[in-house]
PDB file of C-alpha atoms in Angstrom:
ATOM      1  CA  MET A  18       9.744  -2.876  -8.757  1.00  0.00           C
ATOM      2  CA  PRO A  19       7.063  -1.535  -6.505  1.00  0.00           C
ATOM      3  CA  PHE A  20       5.822  -3.425  -3.470  1.00  0.00           C
ATOM      4  CA  ILE A  21       2.744  -2.427  -1.433  1.00  0.00           C
ATOM      5  CA  SER A  22       2.231  -4.141   1.876  1.00  0.00           C
ATOM      6  CA  THR A  23      -1.034  -3.800   3.760  1.00  0.00           C
ATOM      7  CA  LYS A  24      -1.676  -4.694   7.376  1.00  0.00           C
ATOM      8  CA  THR A  25      -5.203  -4.170   8.713  1.00  0.00           C
ATOM      9  CA  ASN A  26      -7.488  -5.291  11.423  1.00  0.00           C
ATOM     10  CA  VAL A  27     -10.289  -5.585   8.880  1.00  0.00           C
ATOM     11  CA  THR A  28     -11.373  -8.978   7.540  1.00  0.00           C
ATOM     12  CA  VAL A  29     -10.245  -9.009   3.905  1.00  0.00           C
ATOM     13  CA  THR A  30     -12.532 -11.293   1.903  1.00  0.00           C
ATOM     14  CA  LYS A  31     -11.513 -12.544  -1.475  1.00  0.00           C
ATOM     15  CA  GLU A  32     -13.801  -9.935  -3.082  1.00  0.00           C
ATOM     16  CA  LYS A  33     -12.137  -7.088  -1.094  1.00  0.00           C
ATOM     17  CA  GLU A  34      -8.668  -8.515  -1.897  1.00  0.00           C
ATOM     18  CA  THR A  35      -9.468  -8.532  -5.593  1.00  0.00           C
ATOM     19  CA  LYS A  36     -10.744  -4.946  -5.469  1.00  0.00           C
ATOM     20  CA  LEU A  37      -7.624  -3.861  -3.570  1.00  0.00           C
ATOM     21  CA  LYS A  38      -5.454  -5.609  -6.155  1.00  0.00           C
ATOM     22  CA  GLU A  39      -7.203  -3.893  -9.065  1.00  0.00           C
ATOM     23  CA  ARG A  40      -7.281  -0.416  -7.480  1.00  0.00           C
ATOM     24  CA  LEU A  41      -3.677  -0.583  -6.284  1.00  0.00           C
ATOM     25  CA  GLY A  42      -2.568  -1.830  -9.705  1.00  0.00           C
ATOM     26  CA  GLN A  43      -4.080   1.363 -11.163  1.00  0.00           C
ATOM     27  CA  ALA A  44      -2.820   3.676  -8.410  1.00  0.00           C
ATOM     28  CA  ILE A  45       0.874   2.663  -8.681  1.00  0.00           C
ATOM     29  CA  SER A  46       1.111   4.474 -12.011  1.00  0.00           C
ATOM     30  CA  ILE A  47       0.872   7.762 -10.093  1.00  0.00           C
ATOM     31  CA  ILE A  48       4.600   7.107  -9.359  1.00  0.00           C
ATOM     32  CA  PRO A  49       6.548   7.847 -12.572  1.00  0.00           C
ATOM     33  CA  GLY A  50       7.887   4.747 -14.236  1.00  0.00           C
ATOM     34  CA  LYS A  51       5.854   2.319 -12.114  1.00  0.00           C
ATOM     35  CA  SER A  52       3.122   0.013 -13.320  1.00  0.00           C
ATOM     36  CA  GLU A  53       1.123  -2.985 -12.354  1.00  0.00           C
ATOM     37  CA  ASN A  54       3.376  -5.124 -14.563  1.00  0.00           C
ATOM     38  CA  TRP A  55       6.045  -5.158 -11.803  1.00  0.00           C
ATOM     39  CA  LEU A  56       3.813  -4.587  -8.788  1.00  0.00           C
ATOM     40  CA  MET A  57       3.942  -7.043  -5.933  1.00  0.00           C
ATOM     41  CA  LEU A  58       1.300  -6.981  -3.188  1.00  0.00           C
ATOM     42  CA  ALA A  59       0.948  -8.437   0.305  1.00  0.00           C
ATOM     43  CA  ILE A  60      -2.365  -8.064   2.036  1.00  0.00           C
ATOM     44  CA  GLU A  61      -2.740  -9.144   5.644  1.00  0.00           C
ATOM     45  CA  GLY A  62      -6.162  -8.872   7.285  1.00  0.00           C
ATOM     46  CA  ASP A  63      -7.502  -9.710  10.728  1.00  0.00           C
ATOM     47  CA  ILE A  64      -4.357  -8.464  12.434  1.00  0.00           C
ATOM     48  CA  PRO A  65      -4.749  -7.237  16.005  1.00  0.00           C
ATOM     49  CA  MET A  66      -4.062  -3.492  15.699  1.00  0.00           C
ATOM     50  CA  TYR A  67      -4.459  -0.714  18.182  1.00  0.00           C
ATOM     51  CA  PHE A  68      -4.487   3.005  17.323  1.00  0.00           C
ATOM     52  CA  ARG A  69      -4.482   5.454  20.210  1.00  0.00           C
ATOM     53  CA  GLY A  70      -5.004   2.439  22.461  1.00  0.00           C
ATOM     54  CA  ASP A  71      -8.211   1.436  20.751  1.00  0.00           C
ATOM     55  CA  ASP A  72      -8.825  -1.593  18.568  1.00  0.00           C
ATOM     56  CA  SER A  73     -12.515  -1.006  17.769  1.00  0.00           C
ATOM     57  CA  LYS A  74     -12.185   0.874  14.493  1.00  0.00           C
ATOM     58  CA  PRO A  75     -10.872  -0.200  11.109  1.00  0.00           C
ATOM     59  CA  THR A  76      -7.168   0.573  10.988  1.00  0.00           C
ATOM     60  CA  ALA A  77      -4.440   0.055   8.403  1.00  0.00           C
ATOM     61  CA  PHE A  78      -0.688   0.415   7.984  1.00  0.00           C
ATOM     62  CA  ILE A  79       0.464   0.582   4.381  1.00  0.00           C
ATOM     63  CA  GLU A  80       4.019   0.491   3.104  1.00  0.00           C
ATOM     64  CA  VAL A  81       4.911   1.444  -0.448  1.00  0.00           C
ATOM     65  CA  LYS A  82       8.467   0.373  -1.464  1.00  0.00           C
ATOM     66  CA  ILE A  83       9.929   1.371  -4.826  1.00  0.00           C
ATOM     67  CA  TYR A  84      13.129   1.007  -6.762  1.00  0.00           C
ATOM     68  CA  GLY A  85      14.486   4.514  -6.988  1.00  0.00           C
ATOM     69  CA  ASN A  86      12.733   7.475  -5.453  1.00  0.00           C
ATOM     70  CA  ALA A  87       9.851   9.899  -6.113  1.00  0.00           C
ATOM     71  CA  SER A  88       9.148  13.449  -5.170  1.00  0.00           C
ATOM     72  CA  SER A  89       7.142  14.544  -2.117  1.00  0.00           C
ATOM     73  CA  ASP A  90       4.454  15.799  -4.486  1.00  0.00           C
ATOM     74  CA  VAL A  91       4.160  12.371  -6.089  1.00  0.00           C
ATOM     75  CA  TYR A  92       3.961  10.697  -2.663  1.00  0.00           C
ATOM     76  CA  SER A  93       1.299  13.205  -1.592  1.00  0.00           C
ATOM     77  CA  ARG A  94      -0.827  12.374  -4.629  1.00  0.00           C
ATOM     78  CA  MET A  95      -0.292   8.697  -3.900  1.00  0.00           C
ATOM     79  CA  THR A  96      -1.382   9.204  -0.285  1.00  0.00           C
ATOM     80  CA  LYS A  97      -4.586  10.869  -1.415  1.00  0.00           C
ATOM     81  CA  GLU A  98      -5.343   7.971  -3.782  1.00  0.00           C
ATOM     82  CA  LEU A  99      -4.490   5.260  -1.232  1.00  0.00           C
ATOM     83  CA  THR A 100      -6.609   7.012   1.420  1.00  0.00           C
ATOM     84  CA  GLY A 101      -9.559   6.774  -0.951  1.00  0.00           C
ATOM     85  CA  ILE A 102      -8.921   3.141  -1.917  1.00  0.00           C
ATOM     86  CA  TYR A 103      -8.655   1.881   1.683  1.00  0.00           C
ATOM     87  CA  GLY A 104     -11.620   3.966   2.741  1.00  0.00           C
ATOM     88  CA  ASP A 105     -13.843   2.692  -0.097  1.00  0.00           C
ATOM     89  CA  ILE A 106     -12.932  -0.965   0.189  1.00  0.00           C
ATOM     90  CA  LEU A 107     -12.041  -1.539   3.837  1.00  0.00           C
ATOM     91  CA  GLY A 108     -13.797   1.323   5.555  1.00  0.00           C
ATOM     92  CA  VAL A 109     -10.618   2.716   7.045  1.00  0.00           C
ATOM     93  CA  THR A 110     -10.910   6.469   7.643  1.00  0.00           C
ATOM     94  CA  PRO A 111      -7.929   8.736   6.809  1.00  0.00           C
ATOM     95  CA  ASP A 112      -7.201   9.340  10.523  1.00  0.00           C
ATOM     96  CA  HIS A 113      -6.828   5.586  11.173  1.00  0.00           C
ATOM     97  CA  MET A 114      -4.185   4.763   8.596  1.00  0.00           C
ATOM     98  CA  TYR A 115      -0.494   5.333   8.232  1.00  0.00           C
ATOM     99  CA  ILE A 116       1.244   5.190   4.909  1.00  0.00           C
ATOM    100  CA  ARG A 117       5.014   4.877   4.721  1.00  0.00           C
ATOM    101  CA  TYR A 118       7.169   5.268   1.592  1.00  0.00           C
ATOM    102  CA  PHE A 119      10.553   3.720   1.008  1.00  0.00           C
ATOM    103  CA  GLY A 120      12.738   4.331  -2.002  1.00  0.00           C
ATOM    104  CA  SER A 121      15.982   2.435  -2.658  1.00  0.00           C
ATOM    105  CA  ASP A 122      18.395   1.854  -5.513  1.00  0.00           C
ATOM    106  CA  ASP A 123      19.370  -1.532  -4.046  1.00  0.00           C
ATOM    107  CA  TRP A 124      16.885  -4.072  -5.410  1.00  0.00           C
ATOM    108  CA  GLY A 125      17.502  -7.585  -6.451  1.00  0.00           C
ATOM    109  CA  TRP A 126      15.485  -9.691  -8.886  1.00  0.00           C
ATOM    110  CA  ASN A 127      16.115 -12.839 -10.908  1.00  0.00           C
ATOM    111  CA  GLY A 128      19.434 -13.551  -9.160  1.00  0.00           C
ATOM    112  CA  ASN A 129      20.873 -10.093  -9.834  1.00  0.00           C
ATOM    113  CA  ASN A 130      20.670  -6.521  -8.537  1.00  0.00           C
ATOM    114  CA  PHE A 131      19.487  -3.623 -10.668  1.00  0.00           C
TER     115      PHE A 131
END
């Protein structure tokens, strides 16, 4: 049950959205037991964002939420992959993105909790 939320000040065209969807679908498998089959994405572009008081450069805030938890090593590998994805597709440099990870055993789906 992974969920990746993206907020960026970059305009996300349908083409960029599709590329993000594809690359994030592949990247989620870095986290053991996770796959695109259960991945949910939210991609929000053109959001006013300031980093260090400046809004002139591409910026992104990414949240990765999963059922369960993963090790710091896994999250480090995921950060490296996500940094490449958002750099390649949206032009966001590593020093202009934050990535936050959340793990929880309390997830609901289909009217029940896991």
